[in-house]
PDB file of C-alpha atoms in Angstrom:
ATOM      1  CA  MET A   1     106.430 157.962 103.398  1.00  0.00           C
ATOM      2  CA  GLU A   2     108.925 159.378 105.772  1.00  0.00           C
ATOM      3  CA  SER A   3     110.185 162.916 105.001  1.00  0.00           C
ATOM      4  CA  SER A   4     113.921 163.189 104.194  1.00  0.00           C
ATOM      5  CA  SER A   5     114.190 166.377 106.114  1.00  0.00           C
ATOM      6  CA  SER A   6     114.349 165.846 109.852  1.00  0.00           C
ATOM      7  CA  SER A   7     112.703 168.234 112.167  1.00  0.00           C
ATOM      8  CA  PRO A   8     114.775 170.290 114.467  1.00  0.00           C
ATOM      9  CA  GLN A   9     115.530 168.519 117.816  1.00  0.00           C
ATOM     10  CA  PRO A  10     114.910 170.424 120.941  1.00  0.00           C
ATOM     11  CA  THR A  11     117.996 171.591 122.802  1.00  0.00           C
ATOM     12  CA  GLN A  12     119.034 169.353 125.579  1.00  0.00           C
ATOM     13  CA  SER A  13     119.834 171.107 128.768  1.00  0.00           C
ATOM     14  CA  ASP A  14     122.720 170.141 130.991  1.00  0.00           C
ATOM     15  CA  PRO A  15     121.370 167.923 133.721  1.00  0.00           C
ATOM     16  CA  LEU A  16     123.967 169.452 136.080  1.00  0.00           C
ATOM     17  CA  GLU A  17     122.738 172.867 135.572  1.00  0.00           C
ATOM     18  CA  ALA A  18     121.070 174.468 138.485  1.00  0.00           C
ATOM     19  CA  PHE A  19     118.544 176.514 136.560  1.00  0.00           C
ATOM     20  CA  PRO A  20     118.101 174.827 133.067  1.00  0.00           C
ATOM     21  CA  GLN A  21     116.307 176.603 130.352  1.00  0.00           C
ATOM     22  CA  ARG A  22     114.792 179.262 132.592  1.00  0.00           C
ATOM     23  CA  ASN A  23     114.613 183.030 132.257  1.00  0.00           C
ATOM     24  CA  LEU A  24     114.290 185.441 135.184  1.00  0.00           C
ATOM     25  CA  GLU A  25     110.960 187.036 135.597  1.00  0.00           C
ATOM     26  CA  PRO A  26     110.721 190.920 135.606  1.00  0.00           C
ATOM     27  CA  GLY A  27     110.174 190.796 139.284  1.00  0.00           C
ATOM     28  CA  ASP A  28     113.493 188.827 139.802  1.00  0.00           C
ATOM     29  CA  ILE A  29     115.424 191.149 137.628  1.00  0.00           C
ATOM     30  CA  ALA A  30     114.029 194.079 139.586  1.00  0.00           C
ATOM     31  CA  VAL A  31     115.024 192.633 142.964  1.00  0.00           C
ATOM     32  CA  LEU A  32     118.587 191.983 141.546  1.00  0.00           C
ATOM     33  CA  VAL A  33     118.854 195.529 140.168  1.00  0.00           C
ATOM     34  CA  LEU A  34     117.521 197.090 143.426  1.00  0.00           C
ATOM     35  CA  TYR A  35     119.936 195.019 145.370  1.00  0.00           C
ATOM     36  CA  PHE A  36     123.027 196.111 143.533  1.00  0.00           C
ATOM     37  CA  LEU A  37     121.903 199.723 143.442  1.00  0.00           C
ATOM     38  CA  PHE A  38     121.201 199.628 147.238  1.00  0.00           C
ATOM     39  CA  VAL A  39     124.581 198.123 147.948  1.00  0.00           C
ATOM     40  CA  LEU A  40     126.291 200.852 145.762  1.00  0.00           C
ATOM     41  CA  ALA A  41     124.189 203.533 147.457  1.00  0.00           C
ATOM     42  CA  VAL A  42     125.221 202.376 150.918  1.00  0.00           C
ATOM     43  CA  GLY A  43     128.829 202.259 149.857  1.00  0.00           C
ATOM     44  CA  LEU A  44     128.792 205.677 148.304  1.00  0.00           C
ATOM     45  CA  TRP A  45     126.910 207.154 151.221  1.00  0.00           C
ATOM     46  CA  SER A  46     129.540 205.840 153.570  1.00  0.00           C
ATOM     47  CA  THR A  47     132.269 207.744 151.516  1.00  0.00           C
ATOM     48  CA  VAL A  48     130.488 210.947 152.212  1.00  0.00           C
ATOM     49  CA  LYS A  49     129.739 210.251 155.902  1.00  0.00           C
ATOM     50  CA  THR A  50     133.292 209.296 156.987  1.00  0.00           C
ATOM     51  CA  LYS A  51     136.440 211.354 156.889  1.00  0.00           C
ATOM     52  CA  ARG A  52     138.708 209.897 154.250  1.00  0.00           C
ATOM     53  CA  ASP A  53     141.377 212.768 154.059  1.00  0.00           C
ATOM     54  CA  THR A  54     143.708 210.894 156.540  1.00  0.00           C
ATOM     55  CA  VAL A  55     145.275 207.564 156.625  1.00  0.00           C
ATOM     56  CA  LYS A  56     143.433 206.586 159.713  1.00  0.00           C
ATOM     57  CA  GLY A  57     140.173 207.761 158.337  1.00  0.00           C
ATOM     58  CA  TYR A  58     140.585 205.745 155.062  1.00  0.00           C
ATOM     59  CA  PHE A  59     142.097 202.544 156.328  1.00  0.00           C
ATOM     60  CA  LEU A  60     140.622 202.441 159.856  1.00  0.00           C
ATOM     61  CA  ALA A  61     137.406 204.128 159.315  1.00  0.00           C
ATOM     62  CA  GLY A  62     138.394 206.965 161.595  1.00  0.00           C
ATOM     63  CA  GLY A  63     138.761 204.602 164.665  1.00  0.00           C
ATOM     64  CA  ASP A  64     135.453 205.514 166.047  1.00  0.00           C
ATOM     65  CA  MET A  65     133.104 202.899 164.482  1.00  0.00           C
ATOM     66  CA  VAL A  66     130.443 201.608 166.759  1.00  0.00           C
ATOM     67  CA  TRP A  67     130.247 197.920 167.696  1.00  0.00           C
ATOM     68  CA  TRP A  68     127.383 196.633 165.657  1.00  0.00           C
ATOM     69  CA  PRO A  69     128.666 197.302 162.127  1.00  0.00           C
ATOM     70  CA  VAL A  70     131.966 196.079 163.139  1.00  0.00           C
ATOM     71  CA  GLY A  71     130.458 192.785 164.397  1.00  0.00           C
ATOM     72  CA  ALA A  72     128.276 192.450 161.185  1.00  0.00           C
ATOM     73  CA  SER A  73     131.309 193.159 158.940  1.00  0.00           C
ATOM     74  CA  LEU A  74     133.292 190.462 160.852  1.00  0.00           C
ATOM     75  CA  PHE A  75     130.306 187.979 160.216  1.00  0.00           C
ATOM     76  CA  ALA A  76     130.139 188.934 156.545  1.00  0.00           C
ATOM     77  CA  SER A  77     133.839 188.670 156.125  1.00  0.00           C
ATOM     78  CA  ASN A  78     133.578 185.140 157.120  1.00  0.00           C
ATOM     79  CA  VAL A  79     130.293 184.074 155.593  1.00  0.00           C
ATOM     80  CA  GLY A  80     129.856 184.646 151.904  1.00  0.00           C
ATOM     81  CA  SER A  81     129.466 183.011 148.542  1.00  0.00           C
ATOM     82  CA  GLY A  82     132.051 180.413 149.434  1.00  0.00           C
ATOM     83  CA  HIS A  83     129.728 179.221 152.218  1.00  0.00           C
ATOM     84  CA  PHE A  84     126.363 179.431 150.371  1.00  0.00           C
ATOM     85  CA  VAL A  85     127.810 177.581 147.363  1.00  0.00           C
ATOM     86  CA  GLY A  86     130.880 175.712 148.446  1.00  0.00           C
ATOM     87  CA  LEU A  87     130.151 174.863 152.135  1.00  0.00           C
ATOM     88  CA  ALA A  88     126.395 173.980 151.186  1.00  0.00           C
ATOM     89  CA  GLY A  89     127.661 171.675 148.490  1.00  0.00           C
ATOM     90  CA  SER A  90     130.113 169.990 150.914  1.00  0.00           C
ATOM     91  CA  GLY A  91     127.270 169.504 153.346  1.00  0.00           C
ATOM     92  CA  ALA A  92     125.114 167.992 150.592  1.00  0.00           C
ATOM     93  CA  ALA A  93     128.005 165.506 149.740  1.00  0.00           C
ATOM     94  CA  ALA A  94     129.350 164.720 153.228  1.00  0.00           C
ATOM     95  CA  GLY A  95     126.629 165.672 155.744  1.00  0.00           C
ATOM     96  CA  LEU A  96     126.655 167.632 158.997  1.00  0.00           C
ATOM     97  CA  SER A  97     130.296 167.269 159.635  1.00  0.00           C
ATOM     98  CA  VAL A  98     131.128 170.329 157.690  1.00  0.00           C
ATOM     99  CA  THR A  99     129.562 172.445 160.420  1.00  0.00           C
ATOM    100  CA  ALA A 100     132.581 171.526 162.554  1.00  0.00           C
ATOM    101  CA  TYR A 101     134.496 174.240 160.924  1.00  0.00           C
ATOM    102  CA  GLU A 102     132.148 176.826 162.197  1.00  0.00           C
ATOM    103  CA  LEU A 103     131.662 175.296 165.678  1.00  0.00           C
ATOM    104  CA  ASN A 104     135.452 175.229 166.147  1.00  0.00           C
ATOM    105  CA  GLY A 105     135.454 178.901 165.181  1.00  0.00           C
ATOM    106  CA  LEU A 106     133.185 179.722 168.234  1.00  0.00           C
ATOM    107  CA  PHE A 107     135.996 178.998 170.751  1.00  0.00           C
ATOM    108  CA  SER A 108     138.589 180.769 168.647  1.00  0.00           C
ATOM    109  CA  VAL A 109     136.492 183.945 168.479  1.00  0.00           C
ATOM    110  CA  LEU A 110     136.304 183.875 172.364  1.00  0.00           C
ATOM    111  CA  MET A 111     140.065 183.398 172.549  1.00  0.00           C
ATOM    112  CA  LEU A 112     140.341 186.426 170.154  1.00  0.00           C
ATOM    113  CA  ALA A 113     138.220 188.641 172.341  1.00  0.00           C
ATOM    114  CA  TRP A 114     139.768 187.578 175.678  1.00  0.00           C
ATOM    115  CA  ILE A 115     143.306 186.866 174.966  1.00  0.00           C
ATOM    116  CA  PHE A 116     144.686 188.187 171.585  1.00  0.00           C
ATOM    117  CA  LEU A 117     142.629 191.458 171.207  1.00  0.00           C
ATOM    118  CA  PRO A 118     143.770 192.997 174.404  1.00  0.00           C
ATOM    119  CA  ILE A 119     147.298 192.464 173.313  1.00  0.00           C
ATOM    120  CA  TYR A 120     146.618 194.145 169.915  1.00  0.00           C
ATOM    121  CA  ILE A 121     144.966 197.137 171.574  1.00  0.00           C
ATOM    122  CA  ALA A 122     147.742 197.549 174.116  1.00  0.00           C
ATOM    123  CA  GLY A 123     150.234 197.397 171.304  1.00  0.00           C
ATOM    124  CA  GLN A 124     148.296 199.862 169.192  1.00  0.00           C
ATOM    125  CA  VAL A 125     148.579 197.662 166.170  1.00  0.00           C
ATOM    126  CA  THR A 126     146.003 196.909 163.473  1.00  0.00           C
ATOM    127  CA  THR A 127     147.716 194.066 161.424  1.00  0.00           C
ATOM    128  CA  MET A 128     149.781 191.052 162.308  1.00  0.00           C
ATOM    129  CA  PRO A 129     152.848 192.200 160.350  1.00  0.00           C
ATOM    130  CA  GLU A 130     152.752 195.427 162.306  1.00  0.00           C
ATOM    131  CA  TYR A 131     152.623 193.523 165.591  1.00  0.00           C
ATOM    132  CA  LEU A 132     155.462 191.304 164.601  1.00  0.00           C
ATOM    133  CA  ARG A 133     157.535 194.388 163.675  1.00  0.00           C
ATOM    134  CA  LYS A 134     156.936 195.942 167.102  1.00  0.00           C
ATOM    135  CA  ARG A 135     157.524 192.736 168.891  1.00  0.00           C
ATOM    136  CA  PHE A 136     160.670 191.499 167.304  1.00  0.00           C
ATOM    137  CA  GLY A 137     162.033 194.586 165.499  1.00  0.00           C
ATOM    138  CA  GLY A 138     163.128 194.952 161.919  1.00  0.00           C
ATOM    139  CA  ASN A 139     161.167 194.737 158.812  1.00  0.00           C
ATOM    140  CA  ARG A 140     162.086 191.481 157.284  1.00  0.00           C
ATOM    141  CA  ILE A 141     159.662 189.227 159.190  1.00  0.00           C
ATOM    142  CA  SER A 142     156.672 191.782 158.631  1.00  0.00           C
ATOM    143  CA  VAL A 143     157.478 192.057 154.909  1.00  0.00           C
ATOM    144  CA  ILE A 144     157.612 188.253 154.470  1.00  0.00           C
ATOM    145  CA  LEU A 145     154.297 187.746 156.375  1.00  0.00           C
ATOM    146  CA  ALA A 146     152.619 190.485 154.526  1.00  0.00           C
ATOM    147  CA  VAL A 147     153.636 188.988 151.037  1.00  0.00           C
ATOM    148  CA  LEU A 148     152.520 185.421 152.324  1.00  0.00           C
ATOM    149  CA  TYR A 149     149.209 186.740 153.517  1.00  0.00           C
ATOM    150  CA  LEU A 150     148.783 188.558 150.103  1.00  0.00           C
ATOM    151  CA  PHE A 151     149.238 185.182 148.304  1.00  0.00           C
ATOM    152  CA  ILE A 152     147.093 183.311 150.625  1.00  0.00           C
ATOM    153  CA  TYR A 153     144.259 185.873 150.132  1.00  0.00           C
ATOM    154  CA  ILE A 154     144.486 185.805 146.368  1.00  0.00           C
ATOM    155  CA  PHE A 155     144.788 182.107 145.798  1.00  0.00           C
ATOM    156  CA  THR A 156     142.644 180.611 148.624  1.00  0.00           C
ATOM    157  CA  LYS A 157     140.073 183.170 149.589  1.00  0.00           C
ATOM    158  CA  ILE A 158     139.398 186.022 147.192  1.00  0.00           C
ATOM    159  CA  SER A 159     139.564 183.812 144.126  1.00  0.00           C
ATOM    160  CA  VAL A 160     137.306 181.077 145.769  1.00  0.00           C
ATOM    161  CA  ASP A 161     134.701 183.580 146.754  1.00  0.00           C
ATOM    162  CA  MET A 162     134.698 185.359 143.388  1.00  0.00           C
ATOM    163  CA  TYR A 163     134.333 182.064 141.599  1.00  0.00           C
ATOM    164  CA  ALA A 164     131.594 180.822 143.890  1.00  0.00           C
ATOM    165  CA  GLY A 165     129.686 184.159 143.422  1.00  0.00           C
ATOM    166  CA  ALA A 166     130.239 184.080 139.691  1.00  0.00           C
ATOM    167  CA  ILE A 167     128.959 180.479 139.564  1.00  0.00           C
ATOM    168  CA  PHE A 168     125.667 181.618 141.060  1.00  0.00           C
ATOM    169  CA  ILE A 169     125.441 184.585 138.668  1.00  0.00           C
ATOM    170  CA  GLN A 170     126.314 182.289 135.698  1.00  0.00           C
ATOM    171  CA  GLN A 171     123.573 179.787 136.719  1.00  0.00           C
ATOM    172  CA  SER A 172     120.829 182.192 137.509  1.00  0.00           C
ATOM    173  CA  LEU A 173     121.346 184.842 134.776  1.00  0.00           C
ATOM    174  CA  HIS A 174     123.043 182.629 132.202  1.00  0.00           C
ATOM    175  CA  LEU A 175     125.854 185.122 131.891  1.00  0.00           C
ATOM    176  CA  ASP A 176     129.497 184.255 130.896  1.00  0.00           C
ATOM    177  CA  LEU A 177     131.543 183.290 133.883  1.00  0.00           C
ATOM    178  CA  TYR A 178     134.350 185.677 133.312  1.00  0.00           C
ATOM    179  CA  LEU A 179     131.944 188.544 132.665  1.00  0.00           C
ATOM    180  CA  ALA A 180     130.300 187.766 136.163  1.00  0.00           C
ATOM    181  CA  ILE A 181     133.621 187.785 137.842  1.00  0.00           C
ATOM    182  CA  VAL A 182     134.550 191.180 136.224  1.00  0.00           C
ATOM    183  CA  GLY A 183     131.175 192.543 137.296  1.00  0.00           C
ATOM    184  CA  LEU A 184     131.624 191.458 140.863  1.00  0.00           C
ATOM    185  CA  LEU A 185     135.107 193.025 140.901  1.00  0.00           C
ATOM    186  CA  ALA A 186     133.920 196.332 139.414  1.00  0.00           C
ATOM    187  CA  ILE A 187     130.993 196.830 141.858  1.00  0.00           C
ATOM    188  CA  THR A 188     133.198 195.973 144.845  1.00  0.00           C
ATOM    189  CA  ALA A 189     136.140 198.044 143.825  1.00  0.00           C
ATOM    190  CA  LEU A 190     133.880 201.062 143.095  1.00  0.00           C
ATOM    191  CA  TYR A 191     132.813 201.609 146.703  1.00  0.00           C
ATOM    192  CA  THR A 192     135.859 199.980 148.417  1.00  0.00           C
ATOM    193  CA  VAL A 193     138.422 202.208 146.749  1.00  0.00           C
ATOM    194  CA  ALA A 194     136.255 205.324 147.052  1.00  0.00           C
ATOM    195  CA  GLY A 195     135.132 204.783 150.611  1.00  0.00           C
ATOM    196  CA  GLY A 196     137.886 202.861 152.347  1.00  0.00           C
ATOM    197  CA  LEU A 197     137.250 200.539 155.400  1.00  0.00           C
ATOM    198  CA  ALA A 198     134.112 202.540 156.431  1.00  0.00           C
ATOM    199  CA  ALA A 199     132.529 201.597 153.025  1.00  0.00           C
ATOM    200  CA  VAL A 200     133.405 197.905 153.489  1.00  0.00           C
ATOM    201  CA  ILE A 201     132.125 197.871 157.137  1.00  0.00           C
ATOM    202  CA  TYR A 202     128.676 199.439 156.195  1.00  0.00           C
ATOM    203  CA  THR A 203     128.128 197.422 153.099  1.00  0.00           C
ATOM    204  CA  ASP A 204     129.067 194.315 155.047  1.00  0.00           C
ATOM    205  CA  ALA A 205     126.438 195.179 157.644  1.00  0.00           C
ATOM    206  CA  LEU A 206     123.881 195.366 154.900  1.00  0.00           C
ATOM    207  CA  GLN A 207     125.003 192.133 153.441  1.00  0.00           C
ATOM    208  CA  THR A 208     124.752 190.487 156.822  1.00  0.00           C
ATOM    209  CA  LEU A 209     121.117 191.476 157.152  1.00  0.00           C
ATOM    210  CA  ILE A 210     120.324 190.299 153.605  1.00  0.00           C
ATOM    211  CA  MET A 211     122.136 187.069 154.122  1.00  0.00           C
ATOM    212  CA  LEU A 212     120.518 186.221 157.394  1.00  0.00           C
ATOM    213  CA  ILE A 213     116.922 187.072 156.129  1.00  0.00           C
ATOM    214  CA  GLY A 214     117.640 185.141 152.814  1.00  0.00           C
ATOM    215  CA  ALA A 215     119.099 182.043 154.572  1.00  0.00           C
ATOM    216  CA  LEU A 216     116.165 181.820 156.925  1.00  0.00           C
ATOM    217  CA  ILE A 217     113.731 182.059 154.181  1.00  0.00           C
ATOM    218  CA  LEU A 218     115.501 179.536 152.064  1.00  0.00           C
ATOM    219  CA  MET A 219     115.812 177.218 155.101  1.00  0.00           C
ATOM    220  CA  GLY A 220     111.970 177.533 155.598  1.00  0.00           C
ATOM    221  CA  TYR A 221     111.249 176.790 151.980  1.00  0.00           C
ATOM    222  CA  SER A 222     113.701 173.868 151.889  1.00  0.00           C
ATOM    223  CA  PHE A 223     112.364 172.147 155.028  1.00  0.00           C
ATOM    224  CA  ALA A 224     108.854 172.664 153.698  1.00  0.00           C
ATOM    225  CA  ALA A 225     109.708 171.071 150.386  1.00  0.00           C
ATOM    226  CA  VAL A 226     111.293 167.948 151.829  1.00  0.00           C
ATOM    227  CA  GLY A 227     108.893 167.412 154.781  1.00  0.00           C
ATOM    228  CA  GLY A 228     110.812 168.701 157.687  1.00  0.00           C
ATOM    229  CA  MET A 229     113.837 167.298 159.429  1.00  0.00           C
ATOM    230  CA  GLU A 230     112.378 163.816 159.272  1.00  0.00           C
ATOM    231  CA  GLY A 231     111.655 164.097 155.533  1.00  0.00           C
ATOM    232  CA  LEU A 232     115.250 165.408 155.105  1.00  0.00           C
ATOM    233  CA  LYS A 233     116.731 162.328 156.846  1.00  0.00           C
ATOM    234  CA  GLU A 234     114.702 159.928 154.771  1.00  0.00           C
ATOM    235  CA  LYS A 235     115.251 161.622 151.389  1.00  0.00           C
ATOM    236  CA  TYR A 236     118.858 162.367 151.818  1.00  0.00           C
ATOM    237  CA  PHE A 237     119.923 158.741 151.578  1.00  0.00           C
ATOM    238  CA  LEU A 238     117.958 158.289 148.448  1.00  0.00           C
ATOM    239  CA  ALA A 239     119.758 161.152 146.655  1.00  0.00           C
ATOM    240  CA  VAL A 240     122.199 159.322 144.657  1.00  0.00           C
ATOM    241  CA  ALA A 241     124.314 161.142 142.029  1.00  0.00           C
ATOM    242  CA  SER A 242     123.225 160.279 138.499  1.00  0.00           C
ATOM    243  CA  ASN A 243     126.789 160.449 136.954  1.00  0.00           C
ATOM    244  CA  ARG A 244     128.606 158.245 139.370  1.00  0.00           C
ATOM    245  CA  SER A 245     130.644 155.185 138.662  1.00  0.00           C
ATOM    246  CA  GLU A 246     129.247 151.864 139.683  1.00  0.00           C
ATOM    247  CA  ASN A 247     132.577 150.545 140.994  1.00  0.00           C
ATOM    248  CA  ASN A 248     133.134 153.021 143.897  1.00  0.00           C
ATOM    249  CA  SER A 249     131.312 154.685 146.566  1.00  0.00           C
ATOM    250  CA  CYS A 250     131.754 158.293 145.312  1.00  0.00           C
ATOM    251  CA  GLY A 251     128.325 159.891 145.000  1.00  0.00           C
ATOM    252  CA  LEU A 252     126.594 157.692 147.492  1.00  0.00           C
ATOM    253  CA  PRO A 253     125.334 159.300 150.751  1.00  0.00           C
ATOM    254  CA  ARG A 254     127.375 158.467 153.764  1.00  0.00           C
ATOM    255  CA  GLU A 255     125.884 156.361 156.464  1.00  0.00           C
ATOM    256  CA  ASP A 256     127.275 158.871 159.083  1.00  0.00           C
ATOM    257  CA  ALA A 257     125.981 161.868 157.315  1.00  0.00           C
ATOM    258  CA  PHE A 258     123.952 163.147 160.179  1.00  0.00           C
ATOM    259  CA  HIS A 259     126.826 162.800 162.645  1.00  0.00           C
ATOM    260  CA  ILE A 260     129.356 165.656 163.367  1.00  0.00           C
ATOM    261  CA  PHE A 261     131.786 163.659 165.441  1.00  0.00           C
ATOM    262  CA  ARG A 262     132.709 160.604 163.405  1.00  0.00           C
ATOM    263  CA  ASP A 263     134.836 157.504 163.675  1.00  0.00           C
ATOM    264  CA  PRO A 264     138.549 158.356 164.098  1.00  0.00           C
ATOM    265  CA  LEU A 265     139.721 155.727 161.761  1.00  0.00           C
ATOM    266  CA  THR A 266     137.262 155.162 158.947  1.00  0.00           C
ATOM    267  CA  SER A 267     135.429 158.498 158.594  1.00  0.00           C
ATOM    268  CA  ASP A 268     136.188 161.285 156.255  1.00  0.00           C
ATOM    269  CA  LEU A 269     136.502 163.759 159.114  1.00  0.00           C
ATOM    270  CA  PRO A 270     137.522 162.017 162.406  1.00  0.00           C
ATOM    271  CA  TRP A 271     136.564 163.574 165.612  1.00  0.00           C
ATOM    272  CA  PRO A 272     140.300 163.909 166.887  1.00  0.00           C
ATOM    273  CA  GLY A 273     140.924 166.023 163.853  1.00  0.00           C
ATOM    274  CA  ILE A 274     137.988 168.164 164.591  1.00  0.00           C
ATOM    275  CA  LEU A 275     138.964 168.782 168.286  1.00  0.00           C
ATOM    276  CA  LEU A 276     142.758 169.032 167.863  1.00  0.00           C
ATOM    277  CA  GLY A 277     143.836 169.434 164.254  1.00  0.00           C
ATOM    278  CA  MET A 278     141.242 171.766 163.232  1.00  0.00           C
ATOM    279  CA  SER A 279     141.963 174.070 166.140  1.00  0.00           C
ATOM    280  CA  ILE A 280     145.324 175.167 164.802  1.00  0.00           C
ATOM    281  CA  PRO A 281     144.164 176.645 161.458  1.00  0.00           C
ATOM    282  CA  SER A 282     141.020 177.924 163.292  1.00  0.00           C
ATOM    283  CA  LEU A 283     143.254 179.817 165.679  1.00  0.00           C
ATOM    284  CA  TRP A 284     145.315 181.280 162.885  1.00  0.00           C
ATOM    285  CA  TYR A 285     142.149 182.317 161.001  1.00  0.00           C
ATOM    286  CA  TRP A 286     140.250 184.056 163.737  1.00  0.00           C
ATOM    287  CA  CYS A 287     142.942 185.348 166.040  1.00  0.00           C
ATOM    288  CA  THR A 288     145.569 186.485 163.443  1.00  0.00           C
ATOM    289  CA  ASP A 289     144.180 186.485 159.907  1.00  0.00           C
ATOM    290  CA  GLN A 290     141.036 188.444 160.819  1.00  0.00           C
ATOM    291  CA  VAL A 291     143.225 191.056 162.445  1.00  0.00           C
ATOM    292  CA  GLN A 292     144.699 191.402 158.975  1.00  0.00           C
ATOM    293  CA  GLY A 293     141.312 191.400 157.289  1.00  0.00           C
ATOM    294  CA  THR A 294     139.406 193.690 159.737  1.00  0.00           C
TER     295      THR A 294
END
């Protein structure tokens, strides 16, 4: 005779969750705690090391920063959670074509160094609104551009990076998404407001080292898991999304997934757009927007 009382059913985990029903080991928690403490320590150390009692010392790190932390900060300002989460996801969905964004940036950085930067240095300006005010006079165009940059940063850059970072924290630590966002903002604001640009540069340099080491280790483990590059090419085309509709191609691997330069008419990222169309926003991002950010 069957019992009338049904036994409790096990909780079904979300198949789309990256880390379903897993708790962090003590070693994992220790690494995360040490990481956040180390970042805070570097940020607070930089507040003591640099002179922050002047406008130049706070906003420009005194103007005497050596080249390697500046370069590392430029790298970390471009590469972050939006790349490790968002761009990696785009690569998994569309293939190697997403690397075109970074390849295009290589030429824009050279233009920044050889063409734009000498002009900024000669004009003794540190932001694009300041340059436009000196170049054309008046304050209207500089104020409009500053407000425009502020909205662009909030809605297309800062919010995206915060969300991507919070997604990882939510998936790995099983914390509330909004709590993760508030935590990220609090930690970043603590050393940024206290230390100014110098704190940002030194912590970015630390983040660059951590990201490079972590990315190389992750790449090694990933290639070992799939059987190298040949295994990746074979298994990629077998990775079909489980929640796709049968009536469309969404969720199916693209046949040109391992091509960067694709058909100009039928592809999702045609090669004329990479060479010509993408150069315009890349020029803006690296040669004008990064002046605003760094």
